[in-house]
Coordinates of C-alpha atoms and ligand atoms in Angstrom, one line a residue:
X1 CA -13.3 87.9 -22.3
X2 CA -11.9 84.4 -21.9
X3 CA -8.8 84.9 -19.9
X4 CA -7.3 81.4 -20.0
X5 CA -8.2 80.8 -23.6
X6 CA -6.8 84.2 -24.8
X7 CA -3.6 83.7 -22.8
X8 CA -3.0 80.2 -24.2
X9 CA -3.8 81.2 -27.8
X10 CA -2.2 84.6 -28.0
X11 CA 0.4 84.7 -25.2
X12 CA -1.4 87.7 -23.7
X13 CA -4.8 88.6 -22.3
X14 CA -6.4 92.0 -21.8
X15 CA -8.6 92.7 -18.8
X16 CA -10.3 96.1 -19.0
X17 CA -11.3 97.9 -15.8
X18 CA -9.1 95.6 -13.6
X19 CA -7.8 98.4 -11.4
X20 CA -10.2 101.1 -10.2
X21 CA -9.7 104.8 -11.1
X22 CA -9.0 105.4 -7.4
X23 CA -6.3 102.7 -7.2
X24 CA -4.6 104.1 -10.4
X25 CA -4.7 107.6 -9.0
X26 CA -3.1 106.4 -5.7
X27 CA -0.3 104.6 -7.6
X28 CA 0.4 107.7 -9.7
X29 CA 0.4 110.0 -6.7
X30 CA 2.8 107.7 -4.8
X31 CA 5.2 107.6 -7.8
X32 CA 5.1 111.4 -7.9
X33 CA 6.0 111.4 -4.2
X34 CA 8.9 109.0 -4.6
X35 CA 10.4 111.1 -7.4
X36 CA 9.9 114.3 -5.4
X37 CA 11.9 112.8 -2.5
X38 CA 14.5 111.4 -4.9
X39 CA 17.9 113.1 -4.5
X40 CA 19.9 112.1 -7.6
X41 CA 23.4 111.3 -6.5
X42 CA 24.3 108.7 -9.0
X43 CA 22.7 109.0 -12.5
X44 CA 21.7 105.7 -14.1
X45 CA 20.2 105.8 -17.5
X46 CA 17.9 103.0 -18.5
X47 CA 18.0 101.9 -22.1
X48 CA 17.2 98.7 -23.8
X49 CA 19.9 99.2 -26.4
X50 CA 22.1 96.2 -25.8
X51 CA 25.4 98.0 -26.2
X52 CA 24.4 100.7 -23.8
X53 CA 22.5 98.6 -21.3
X54 CA 23.2 99.8 -17.8
X55 CA 25.1 97.3 -15.8
X56 CA 26.5 99.3 -13.0
X57 CA 26.1 98.6 -9.3
X58 CA 23.0 100.6 -8.9
X59 CA 21.1 98.6 -11.5
X60 CA 22.4 95.2 -10.3
X61 CA 21.6 96.1 -6.7
X62 CA 18.0 97.3 -7.3
X63 CA 16.4 93.9 -7.0
X64 CA 15.6 94.5 -3.4
X65 CA 15.5 98.3 -3.4
X66 CA 13.5 101.2 -4.8
X67 CA 15.6 103.1 -7.3
X68 CA 14.8 105.8 -9.8
X69 CA 16.4 105.4 -13.3
X70 CA 16.7 108.4 -15.6
X71 CA 15.3 108.6 -19.1
X72 CA 18.2 108.6 -21.6
X73 CA 17.2 111.8 -23.3
X74 CA 16.8 113.6 -19.9
X75 CA 20.5 113.8 -19.4
X76 CA 22.8 116.1 -21.2
X77 CA 26.4 115.0 -22.0
X78 CA 27.6 116.6 -18.8
X79 CA 25.0 114.7 -16.7
X80 CA 22.7 117.8 -16.1
X81 CA 19.0 117.4 -16.6
X82 CA 17.5 118.6 -19.8
X83 CA 13.9 118.5 -18.4
X84 CA 12.5 119.1 -14.9
X85 CA 13.2 116.2 -12.4
X86 CA 9.6 115.0 -12.4
X87 CA 9.8 114.6 -16.2
X88 CA 13.2 113.0 -16.2
X89 CA 12.6 109.5 -14.7
X90 CA 12.2 106.5 -17.0
X91 CA 11.2 104.1 -14.3
X92 CA 11.3 103.2 -10.6
X93 CA 12.4 99.6 -9.8
X94 CA 12.5 96.9 -8.7
X95 CA 11.0 96.0 -5.3
X96 CA 8.2 98.6 -5.0
X97 CA 5.8 95.7 -4.3
X98 CA 7.6 94.7 -1.2
X99 CA 9.0 98.0 0.1
X100 CA 6.3 100.6 -0.6
X101 CA 2.9 100.2 1.1
X102 CA 0.9 101.7 -1.7
X103 CA 2.4 99.4 -4.3
X104 CA 2.2 96.5 -1.9
X105 CA -1.5 97.0 -1.7
X106 CA -1.8 97.4 -5.4
X107 CA 0.2 94.2 -6.1
X108 CA -0.9 91.6 -3.5
X109 CA -4.7 91.4 -4.2
X110 CA -7.0 88.4 -4.3
X111 CA -8.1 89.5 -7.8
X112 CA -4.6 89.3 -9.2
X113 CA -4.0 86.0 -7.4
X114 CA -7.2 84.7 -9.1
X115 CA -5.8 85.8 -12.5
X116 CA -2.6 84.0 -11.8
X117 CA -4.5 80.8 -11.0
X118 CA -6.7 81.2 -14.1
X119 CA -3.7 81.3 -16.4
X120 CA -2.1 78.3 -14.7
X121 CA 0.8 80.0 -12.9
X122 CA 1.2 77.8 -9.9
X123 CA 2.7 78.9 -6.6
X124 CA 3.4 82.4 -7.9
X125 CA 6.1 84.5 -6.2
X126 CA 6.2 88.3 -6.8
X127 CA 9.6 88.8 -8.2
X128 CA 10.0 92.3 -9.6
X129 CA 8.0 95.5 -10.0
X130 CA 8.5 98.6 -12.1
X131 CA 6.7 102.0 -12.3
X132 CA 7.1 103.0 -15.9
X133 CA 6.6 106.7 -16.8
X134 CA 7.0 106.8 -20.6
X135 CA 7.4 110.6 -20.3
X136 CA 5.9 113.0 -22.8
X137 CA 8.2 113.7 -25.8
X138 CA 11.2 111.8 -24.4
X139 CA 9.8 108.4 -23.2
X140 CA 12.2 105.9 -24.8
X141 CA 11.4 102.9 -27.0
X142 CA 11.6 99.5 -25.3
X143 CA 13.0 97.2 -28.0
X144 CA 11.2 94.0 -28.9
X145 CA 12.0 91.4 -26.2
X146 CA 10.8 88.4 -24.3
X147 CA 10.6 88.9 -20.5
X148 CA 12.1 85.5 -19.9
X149 CA 15.4 86.9 -21.3
X150 CA 15.6 89.1 -18.2
X151 CA 13.9 86.9 -15.6
X152 CA 14.8 83.4 -16.4
X153 CA 13.7 80.3 -14.5
X154 CA 14.0 76.6 -15.3
X155 CA 11.5 75.9 -16.7
X156 CA 10.4 79.3 -18.0
X157 CA 7.5 80.5 -15.8
X158 CA 7.7 84.3 -15.7
X159 CA 4.5 86.2 -16.3
X160 CA 4.2 89.9 -16.6
X161 CA 1.2 91.8 -15.1
X162 CA 1.1 95.2 -16.8
X163 CA -1.3 97.8 -15.5
X164 CA -2.2 100.9 -17.5
X165 CA -2.3 103.7 -14.9
X166 CA -3.2 106.1 -17.7
X167 CA -4.7 105.6 -21.2
X168 CA -2.1 103.9 -23.4
X169 CA -2.5 105.0 -27.0
X170 CA -0.8 104.6 -30.4
X171 CA 0.5 108.2 -29.9
X172 CA 2.0 107.8 -26.4
X173 CA 3.7 104.4 -26.8
X174 CA 1.2 101.7 -26.0
X175 CA 2.3 98.0 -25.8
X176 CA 2.6 96.0 -29.1
X177 CA 2.7 92.2 -29.1
X178 CA 3.1 89.2 -31.5
X179 CA 0.0 87.1 -31.0
X180 CA 1.0 83.4 -30.7
X181 CA 4.7 84.4 -30.5
X182 CA 5.0 82.8 -27.0
X183 CA 5.1 79.4 -28.8
X184 CA 8.5 80.4 -30.3
X185 CA 11.8 79.8 -28.7
X186 CA 13.6 81.9 -26.1
X187 CA 16.2 83.9 -28.1
X188 CA 18.6 84.9 -25.4
X189 CA 19.2 85.3 -21.7
X190 CA 20.7 88.3 -19.9
X191 CA 23.2 87.2 -17.3
X192 CA 25.5 88.5 -14.7
X193 CA 29.0 88.1 -16.2
X194 CA 31.5 86.2 -14.3
X195 CA 33.9 89.1 -14.4
X196 CA 31.3 91.7 -13.3
X197 CA 28.7 93.6 -15.3
X198 CA 26.2 91.7 -17.5
X199 CA 26.1 89.9 -20.8
X200 CA 23.6 88.3 -23.2
X201 CA 23.9 84.6 -24.1
X202 CA 22.2 83.7 -27.4
X203 CA 20.1 80.5 -27.2
X204 CA 18.3 80.6 -30.6
X205 CA 19.0 82.6 -33.7
X206 CA 15.3 82.8 -34.9
X207 CA 14.8 86.6 -35.3
X208 CA 12.3 88.3 -33.1
X209 CA 9.3 89.8 -34.9
X210 CA 10.1 93.1 -36.5
X211 CA 8.2 96.1 -35.1
X212 CA 5.8 97.5 -35.9
X213 CA 4.8 95.4 -39.0
X214 CA 4.9 92.0 -37.3
X215 CA 3.2 93.1 -34.1
X216 CA -0.2 94.3 -33.2
X217 CA -0.9 97.4 -31.0
X218 CA -2.6 97.0 -27.7
X219 CA -4.1 100.5 -27.0
X220 CA -5.9 100.3 -23.6
X221 CA -7.6 102.6 -21.2
X222 CA -6.6 103.4 -17.7
X223 CA -7.2 100.5 -15.3
X224 CA -6.6 97.8 -17.9
X225 CA -4.5 94.8 -17.0
X226 CA -2.5 93.2 -19.7
X227 CA -1.1 89.7 -18.8
X228 CA 2.0 88.8 -20.8
X229 CA 3.5 85.3 -21.2
X230 CA 7.2 85.2 -20.5
X231 CA 8.1 84.1 -24.0
X232 CA 5.8 86.6 -25.8
X233 CA 7.7 89.1 -28.0
X234 CA 6.5 92.6 -27.2
X235 CA 7.6 96.1 -27.8
X236 CA 6.7 99.7 -27.2
X237 CA 7.6 102.7 -29.3
X238 CA 9.1 106.0 -28.1
X239 CA 6.6 108.5 -26.8
X240 CA 6.9 111.7 -28.9
X241 CA 3.4 112.9 -27.8
X242 CA 2.7 115.6 -25.2
X243 CA 1.0 112.9 -23.0
X244 CA 2.7 110.6 -20.5
X245 CA 1.9 106.9 -20.4
X246 CA 2.3 105.7 -16.9
X247 CA 2.1 102.0 -16.2
X248 CA 3.0 99.6 -13.4
X249 CA 4.3 96.1 -14.0
X250 CA 4.7 93.2 -11.7
X251 CA 6.6 90.0 -12.8
X252 CA 5.9 86.7 -11.1
X253 CA 7.5 83.3 -11.3
X254 CA 6.6 79.9 -10.0
X255 CA 8.1 78.9 -6.7
X256 CA 8.4 75.4 -8.2
X257 CA 10.9 76.6 -10.8
X258 CA 14.7 77.1 -10.3
X259 CA 15.9 80.6 -10.2
X260 CA 19.6 80.7 -11.1
X261 CA 22.2 82.9 -9.3
X262 CA 23.3 84.4 -12.7
X263 CA 20.0 86.2 -13.2
X264 CA 20.7 90.0 -12.9
X265 CA 18.0 90.4 -10.3
X266 CA 19.0 89.0 -7.0
X267 CA 17.8 89.7 -3.5
X268 CA 19.6 89.7 -0.2
X269 CA 18.9 87.0 2.4
X270 CA 16.7 89.2 4.5
X271 CA 14.2 89.8 1.8
X272 CA 12.8 86.6 0.4
X273 CA 10.3 86.6 -2.4
X274 CA 6.7 86.4 -1.2
X275 CA 3.8 84.4 -2.6
X276 CA 1.3 86.4 -4.7
X277 CA -1.7 86.0 -2.4
X278 CA -4.2 88.7 -1.6
X279 CA -5.1 89.9 1.9
X280 CA -8.0 87.5 2.2
X281 CA -5.9 84.5 1.4
X282 CA -3.2 85.7 3.8
X283 CA -5.7 86.1 6.5
X284 CA -6.8 82.5 6.0
X285 CA -3.2 81.4 6.5
X286 CA -2.9 83.0 9.9
Ligands
LIG1 FE1 8.7 93.3 -21.1

């Protein structure tokens, strides 16, 4: 495994056994607890379909909160659940890494800081985190996209750290990616619209690779870390299998890049982004 070489050549790198079985189990247990405590008062469905993209206040205000988003197929037309609550959540986002002690420990590690250094992300800041359930039978497709569309900086610096908390297979909706596709242009950006809500702005008309033919699957076992370049086109299919595919993702940007106020994800003044350094590095700073 040649991390820097793979990342530069392909736009992604796969590190097996990065997170221990114990760390993965702790993360899964904690997500279960969060969902158990979750009292749905306002139902927000997460979907990557552009026309239906959720742009309500809950989504736009989740940058510095911990919010549960429903799976689209978990809600009937009248808003009632079609499956038990614990099987109804698409994801939890977007500040688990700063607000939840279990995910904070999972995210801010010396090992991850080392990976960041190895791939050349300088002065990394931990921007956004998501716990992704990819529920059995109803886990929705995540359309082919580039992460920089949603987390843009000038210049583009966003890197996704995607941790498999369960085995990700062809059947349960593993990641797929376009090797070398990070050398292509950024197609569009997702912005807060001046009049409220959100909108896409097209930057380049080059089509994204067509799934699944123009992508390669990345089936990985529990504990694997997949590092994704912000311009890499990637996709995951719907999960129609009886097995869930839990994953945790953390997106980082460089502190040296400009983060515009039109990005959908914004934080309040009391919760600044923190550098991606592990406990050992933090101890050295004190
Ligand atoms: Fe992504």
